[in-house]
Amino acid sequence: MTRSAKRSAVNLTMTVEELTADLAKEHEEWLSHKPQTVYDVIKQIYEPLLKMKQDGRTDSEICAMLIKRNIDISAGTFATYMKRVAKELRGGSRPRTARKPKPDSEARRATPDSRVQNSTPDSKVDSGAQQASRPKPDSAPAQSASPSMAGFTSRKPPALDA
């Protein structure tokens, strides 16, 4: 016995174009009320917040006003977000993934790619920069990773007099 797909009939009260337009309008309205991050909200209302700060309001006072309006933010986070938005508006925004270079990597920065060292493996002479960055060898022999019995002395077993 085969099953056939059962489809219901639909009585549209509007044209397909009107339905499409209505759905698009509803989607746009939903997007305007879509949950956002606190940072996005601060970014959107930056100008009035900046005016409040310039008029003498403290970060804590502004945060209290935002909390009353269901935007939960601490004064420290608010200050950070305000600085970040100001930096973005100045055009000084760059990816936050960049790290500061280590102090000893300044000498290696002269090469186009700091991961590439321009030395030949057969060379016995190192440049001064490479010698300075290498640790000096110890005169003591390297200790093994496993426990050893070095320095252990056995003593005579105790006499058991009964």
Tab-separated table of N, CA and C in Angstrom, residues 62-159:
chain	number	residue	atom	x	y	z
A	62	ILE	N	25.247	57.437	34.459
A	62	ILE	CA	24.756	57.013	33.145
A	62	ILE	C	24.392	55.530	33.177
A	63	CYS	N	25.227	54.725	33.842
A	63	CYS	CA	24.929	53.288	33.950
A	63	CYS	C	23.632	53.052	34.711
A	64	ALA	N	23.387	53.836	35.750
A	64	ALA	CA	22.133	53.695	36.505
A	64	ALA	C	20.938	53.973	35.601
A	65	MET	N	21.074	54.986	34.727
A	65	MET	CA	19.980	55.284	33.781
A	65	MET	C	19.780	54.132	32.802
A	66	LEU	N	20.873	53.552	32.334
A	66	LEU	CA	20.772	52.437	31.384
A	66	LEU	C	20.182	51.201	32.053
A	67	ILE	N	20.559	50.961	33.296
A	67	ILE	CA	20.048	49.794	34.021
A	67	ILE	C	18.532	49.922	34.222
A	68	LYS	N	18.047	51.146	34.468
A	68	LYS	CA	16.597	51.370	34.591
A	68	LYS	C	15.870	50.983	33.302
A	69	ARG	N	16.594	51.044	32.185
A	69	ARG	CA	16.005	50.729	30.878
A	69	ARG	C	16.404	49.339	30.393
A	70	ASN	N	16.732	48.461	31.345
A	70	ASN	CA	17.060	47.048	31.090
A	70	ASN	C	18.328	46.839	30.253
A	71	ILE	N	19.269	47.759	30.346
A	71	ILE	CA	20.583	47.572	29.722
A	71	ILE	C	21.570	47.432	30.865
A	72	ASP	N	21.896	46.193	31.189
A	72	ASP	CA	22.729	45.884	32.352
A	72	ASP	C	24.200	46.042	31.989
A	73	ILE	N	24.845	47.058	32.587
A	73	ILE	CA	26.250	47.351	32.291
A	73	ILE	C	26.891	47.978	33.524
A	74	SER	N	28.143	47.613	33.772
A	74	SER	CA	28.876	48.205	34.891
A	74	SER	C	29.581	49.467	34.408
A	75	ALA	N	30.010	50.303	35.350
A	75	ALA	CA	30.672	51.560	35.002
A	75	ALA	C	31.996	51.307	34.285
A	76	GLY	N	32.729	50.288	34.704
A	76	GLY	CA	34.002	49.966	34.055
A	76	GLY	C	33.820	49.511	32.620
A	77	THR	N	32.826	48.650	32.396
A	77	THR	CA	32.542	48.176	31.047
A	77	THR	C	32.041	49.327	30.186
A	78	PHE	N	31.227	50.195	30.769
A	78	PHE	CA	30.718	51.356	30.039
A	78	PHE	C	31.872	52.240	29.570
A	79	ALA	N	32.823	52.504	30.455
A	79	ALA	CA	33.973	53.341	30.093
A	79	ALA	C	34.779	52.695	28.974
A	80	THR	N	34.968	51.369	29.057
A	80	THR	CA	35.713	50.650	28.014
A	80	THR	C	34.994	50.742	26.680
A	81	TYR	N	33.686	50.536	26.681
A	81	TYR	CA	32.911	50.592	25.443
A	81	TYR	C	32.933	51.993	24.839
A	82	MET	N	32.828	53.018	25.669
A	82	MET	CA	32.862	54.389	25.171
A	82	MET	C	34.209	54.694	24.509
A	83	LYS	N	35.295	54.241	25.121
A	83	LYS	CA	36.621	54.448	24.531
A	83	LYS	C	36.751	53.704	23.211
A	84	ARG	N	36.238	52.489	23.169
A	84	ARG	CA	36.334	51.679	21.954
A	84	ARG	C	35.535	52.302	20.805
A	85	VAL	N	34.329	52.788	21.097
A	85	VAL	CA	33.511	53.426	20.059
A	85	VAL	C	34.193	54.705	19.579
A	86	ALA	N	34.753	55.487	20.500
A	86	ALA	CA	35.440	56.723	20.114
A	86	ALA	C	36.619	56.408	19.208
A	87	LYS	N	37.339	55.354	19.521
A	87	LYS	CA	38.483	54.956	18.703
A	87	LYS	C	38.028	54.513	17.312
A	88	GLU	N	36.935	53.775	17.247
A	88	GLU	CA	36.405	53.342	15.950
A	88	GLU	C	35.962	54.535	15.112
A	89	LEU	N	35.341	55.523	15.743
A	89	LEU	CA	34.890	56.699	15.005
A	89	LEU	C	36.067	57.531	14.500
A	90	ARG	N	37.172	57.529	15.240
A	90	ARG	CA	38.384	58.221	14.785
A	90	ARG	C	39.058	57.491	13.647
A	91	GLY	N	38.709	56.232	13.452
A	91	GLY	CA	39.336	55.450	12.391
A	91	GLY	C	40.553	54.694	12.876
A	92	GLY	N	40.745	54.630	14.157
A	92	GLY	CA	41.908	53.950	14.712
A	92	GLY	C	41.631	52.512	15.101
A	93	SER	N	40.537	51.957	14.616
A	93	SER	CA	40.193	50.586	14.986
A	93	SER	C	41.020	49.608	14.176
A	94	ARG	N	41.581	48.629	14.853
A	94	ARG	CA	42.312	47.568	14.177
A	94	ARG	C	41.968	46.261	14.863
A	95	PRO	N	42.235	45.150	14.232
A	95	PRO	CA	41.862	43.880	14.844
A	95	PRO	C	42.494	43.715	16.218
A	96	ARG	N	41.717	43.186	17.148
A	96	ARG	CA	42.187	43.026	18.519
A	96	ARG	C	43.010	41.768	18.688
A	97	THR	N	43.270	41.047	17.594
A	97	THR	CA	44.039	39.822	17.708
A	97	THR	C	45.545	40.088	17.694
A	98	ALA	N	45.952	41.315	17.350
A	98	ALA	CA	47.379	41.615	17.274
A	98	ALA	C	47.982	41.611	18.673
A	99	ARG	N	49.166	41.051	18.783
A	99	ARG	CA	49.859	40.995	20.064
A	99	ARG	C	51.074	41.898	20.021
A	100	LYS	N	51.504	42.314	21.186
A	100	LYS	CA	52.733	43.089	21.271
A	100	LYS	C	53.909	42.149	21.060
A	101	PRO	N	54.946	42.600	20.344
A	101	PRO	CA	56.102	41.723	20.144
A	101	PRO	C	56.899	41.583	21.435
A	102	LYS	N	57.578	40.472	21.573
A	102	LYS	CA	58.440	40.257	22.724
A	102	LYS	C	59.661	41.163	22.586
A	103	PRO	N	60.253	41.583	23.706
A	103	PRO	CA	61.382	42.509	23.630
A	103	PRO	C	62.572	41.963	22.840
A	104	ASP	N	62.831	40.667	22.900
A	104	ASP	CA	63.999	40.126	22.205
A	104	ASP	C	63.741	39.904	20.715
A	105	SER	N	62.533	40.171	20.242
A	105	SER	CA	62.236	39.933	18.828
A	105	SER	C	62.515	41.163	17.973
A	106	GLU	N	62.979	42.258	18.563
A	106	GLU	CA	63.249	43.472	17.797
A	106	GLU	C	64.328	43.229	16.747
A	107	ALA	N	65.346	42.426	17.067
A	107	ALA	CA	66.435	42.171	16.120
A	107	ALA	C	65.937	41.336	14.946
A	108	ARG	N	64.994	40.449	15.188
A	108	ARG	CA	64.469	39.588	14.132
A	108	ARG	C	63.489	40.332	13.232
A	109	ARG	N	63.024	41.483	13.650
A	109	ARG	CA	62.011	42.202	12.909
A	109	ARG	C	62.536	42.759	11.592
A	110	ALA	N	63.853	42.808	11.411
A	110	ALA	CA	64.428	43.333	10.185
A	110	ALA	C	64.092	42.446	8.990
A	111	THR	N	63.835	41.154	9.226
A	111	THR	CA	63.481	40.253	8.133
A	111	THR	C	62.013	40.430	7.805
A	112	PRO	N	61.612	40.191	6.549
A	112	PRO	CA	60.199	40.340	6.190
A	112	PRO	C	59.289	39.418	6.978
A	113	ASP	N	59.736	38.223	7.260
A	113	ASP	CA	58.934	37.275	8.016
A	113	ASP	C	59.742	36.902	9.245
A	114	SER	N	59.241	37.248	10.430
A	114	SER	CA	60.016	37.041	11.651
A	114	SER	C	60.183	35.564	11.992
A	115	ARG	N	59.424	34.681	11.338
A	115	ARG	CA	59.572	33.258	11.616
A	115	ARG	C	60.740	32.651	10.844
A	116	VAL	N	61.264	33.389	9.865
A	116	VAL	CA	62.325	32.864	9.013
A	116	VAL	C	63.652	33.417	9.491
A	117	GLN	N	64.608	32.556	9.758
A	117	GLN	CA	65.948	32.969	10.140
A	117	GLN	C	66.859	32.866	8.931
A	118	ASN	N	67.624	33.908	8.646
A	118	ASN	CA	68.509	33.913	7.494
A	118	ASN	C	69.896	33.419	7.881
A	119	SER	N	70.009	32.179	8.283
A	119	SER	CA	71.314	31.612	8.588
A	119	SER	C	71.411	30.255	7.908
A	120	THR	N	72.627	29.893	7.540
A	120	THR	CA	72.821	28.613	6.866
A	120	THR	C	73.162	27.567	7.904
A	121	PRO	N	72.696	26.335	7.751
A	121	PRO	CA	72.940	25.312	8.760
A	121	PRO	C	74.403	24.901	8.829
A	122	ASP	N	75.174	25.065	7.746
A	122	ASP	CA	76.572	24.655	7.745
A	122	ASP	C	77.488	25.706	8.358
A	123	SER	N	76.977	26.869	8.611
A	123	SER	CA	77.803	27.953	9.114
A	123	SER	C	78.179	27.692	10.566
A	124	LYS	N	79.465	27.865	10.889
A	124	LYS	CA	79.941	27.681	12.260
A	124	LYS	C	79.960	28.999	13.011
A	125	VAL	N	79.821	30.123	12.290
A	125	VAL	CA	79.887	31.435	12.909
A	125	VAL	C	78.474	32.006	12.989
A	126	ASP	N	78.082	32.408	14.192
A	126	ASP	CA	76.772	33.007	14.394
A	126	ASP	C	76.907	34.518	14.405
A	127	SER	N	75.860	35.181	14.009
A	127	SER	CA	75.876	36.638	14.107
A	127	SER	C	75.766	37.031	15.570
A	128	GLY	N	76.128	38.248	15.868
A	128	GLY	CA	76.092	38.714	17.260
A	128	GLY	C	74.695	38.682	17.836
A	129	ALA	N	73.683	38.994	17.036
A	129	ALA	CA	72.292	39.004	17.522
A	129	ALA	C	71.835	37.601	17.885
A	130	GLN	N	72.240	36.620	17.077
A	130	GLN	CA	71.834	35.249	17.372
A	130	GLN	C	72.568	34.724	18.602
A	131	GLN	N	73.834	35.083	18.754
A	131	GLN	CA	74.575	34.624	19.924
A	131	GLN	C	73.981	35.205	21.197
A	132	ALA	N	73.567	36.460	21.156
A	132	ALA	CA	73.033	37.099	22.347
A	132	ALA	C	71.700	36.480	22.758
A	133	SER	N	70.915	36.006	21.796
A	133	SER	CA	69.602	35.472	22.143
A	133	SER	C	69.643	34.010	22.565
A	134	ARG	N	70.753	33.327	22.318
A	134	ARG	CA	70.856	31.920	22.716
A	134	ARG	C	71.286	31.804	24.166
A	135	PRO	N	70.754	30.846	24.897
A	135	PRO	CA	71.201	30.656	26.280
A	135	PRO	C	72.610	30.071	26.302
A	136	LYS	N	73.378	30.446	27.343
A	136	LYS	CA	74.739	29.933	27.472
A	136	LYS	C	74.679	28.509	28.006
A	137	PRO	N	75.531	27.638	27.486
A	137	PRO	CA	75.512	26.246	27.961
A	137	PRO	C	76.028	26.162	29.397
A	138	ASP	N	75.443	25.257	30.157
A	138	ASP	CA	75.887	25.018	31.524
A	138	ASP	C	77.063	24.061	31.507
A	139	SER	N	77.927	24.197	32.502
A	139	SER	CA	79.052	23.283	32.589
A	139	SER	C	78.647	21.980	33.270
A	140	ALA	N	77.551	21.989	34.006
A	140	ALA	CA	77.093	20.786	34.693
A	140	ALA	C	76.407	19.866	33.693
A	141	PRO	N	76.541	18.553	33.888
A	141	PRO	CA	75.854	17.626	32.980
A	141	PRO	C	74.353	17.692	33.201
A	142	ALA	N	73.625	17.436	32.152
A	142	ALA	CA	72.171	17.455	32.234
A	142	ALA	C	71.687	16.289	33.083
A	143	GLN	N	70.705	16.559	33.947
A	143	GLN	CA	70.169	15.499	34.781
A	143	GLN	C	69.123	14.719	34.005
A	144	SER	N	69.080	13.426	34.282
A	144	SER	CA	68.096	12.605	33.585
A	144	SER	C	66.712	12.885	34.149
A	145	ALA	N	65.711	12.610	33.352
A	145	ALA	CA	64.340	12.887	33.755
A	145	ALA	C	63.816	11.852	34.747
A	146	SER	N	64.324	10.637	34.679
A	146	SER	CA	63.824	9.597	35.568
A	146	SER	C	64.578	9.637	36.897
A	147	PRO	N	63.961	9.135	37.983
A	147	PRO	CA	64.648	9.113	39.270
A	147	PRO	C	65.849	8.159	39.212
A	148	SER	N	66.890	8.541	39.902
A	148	SER	CA	68.080	7.682	39.890
A	148	SER	C	68.457	7.300	41.317
A	149	MET	N	69.345	6.368	41.428
A	149	MET	CA	69.829	5.906	42.727
A	149	MET	C	71.174	6.558	43.050
A	150	ALA	N	71.553	7.594	42.317
A	150	ALA	CA	72.830	8.260	42.549
A	150	ALA	C	72.854	8.830	43.956
A	151	GLY	N	73.921	8.594	44.671
A	151	GLY	CA	74.085	9.110	46.016
A	151	GLY	C	73.428	8.255	47.087
A	152	PHE	N	72.795	7.155	46.723
A	152	PHE	CA	72.157	6.288	47.709
A	152	PHE	C	73.174	5.323	48.278
A	153	THR	N	73.208	5.226	49.594
A	153	THR	CA	74.080	4.233	50.223
A	153	THR	C	73.225	3.338	51.098
A	154	SER	N	73.547	2.087	51.073
A	154	SER	CA	72.797	1.123	51.871
A	154	SER	C	73.433	1.033	53.244
A	155	ARG	N	72.632	0.809	54.243
A	155	ARG	CA	73.208	0.608	55.567
A	155	ARG	C	72.928	-0.816	56.019
A	156	LYS	N	73.657	-1.177	57.009
A	156	LYS	CA	73.571	-2.521	57.527
A	156	LYS	C	72.189	-2.745	58.128
A	157	PRO	N	71.530	-3.885	57.841
A	157	PRO	CA	70.213	-4.142	58.408
A	157	PRO	C	70.297	-4.276	59.941
A	158	PRO	N	69.238	-3.894	60.629
A	158	PRO	CA	69.269	-3.975	62.110
A	158	PRO	C	69.294	-5.436	62.577
A	159	ALA	N	69.954	-5.626	63.662
A	159	ALA	CA	70.024	-6.970	64.246
A	159	ALA	C	68.759	-7.212	65.043
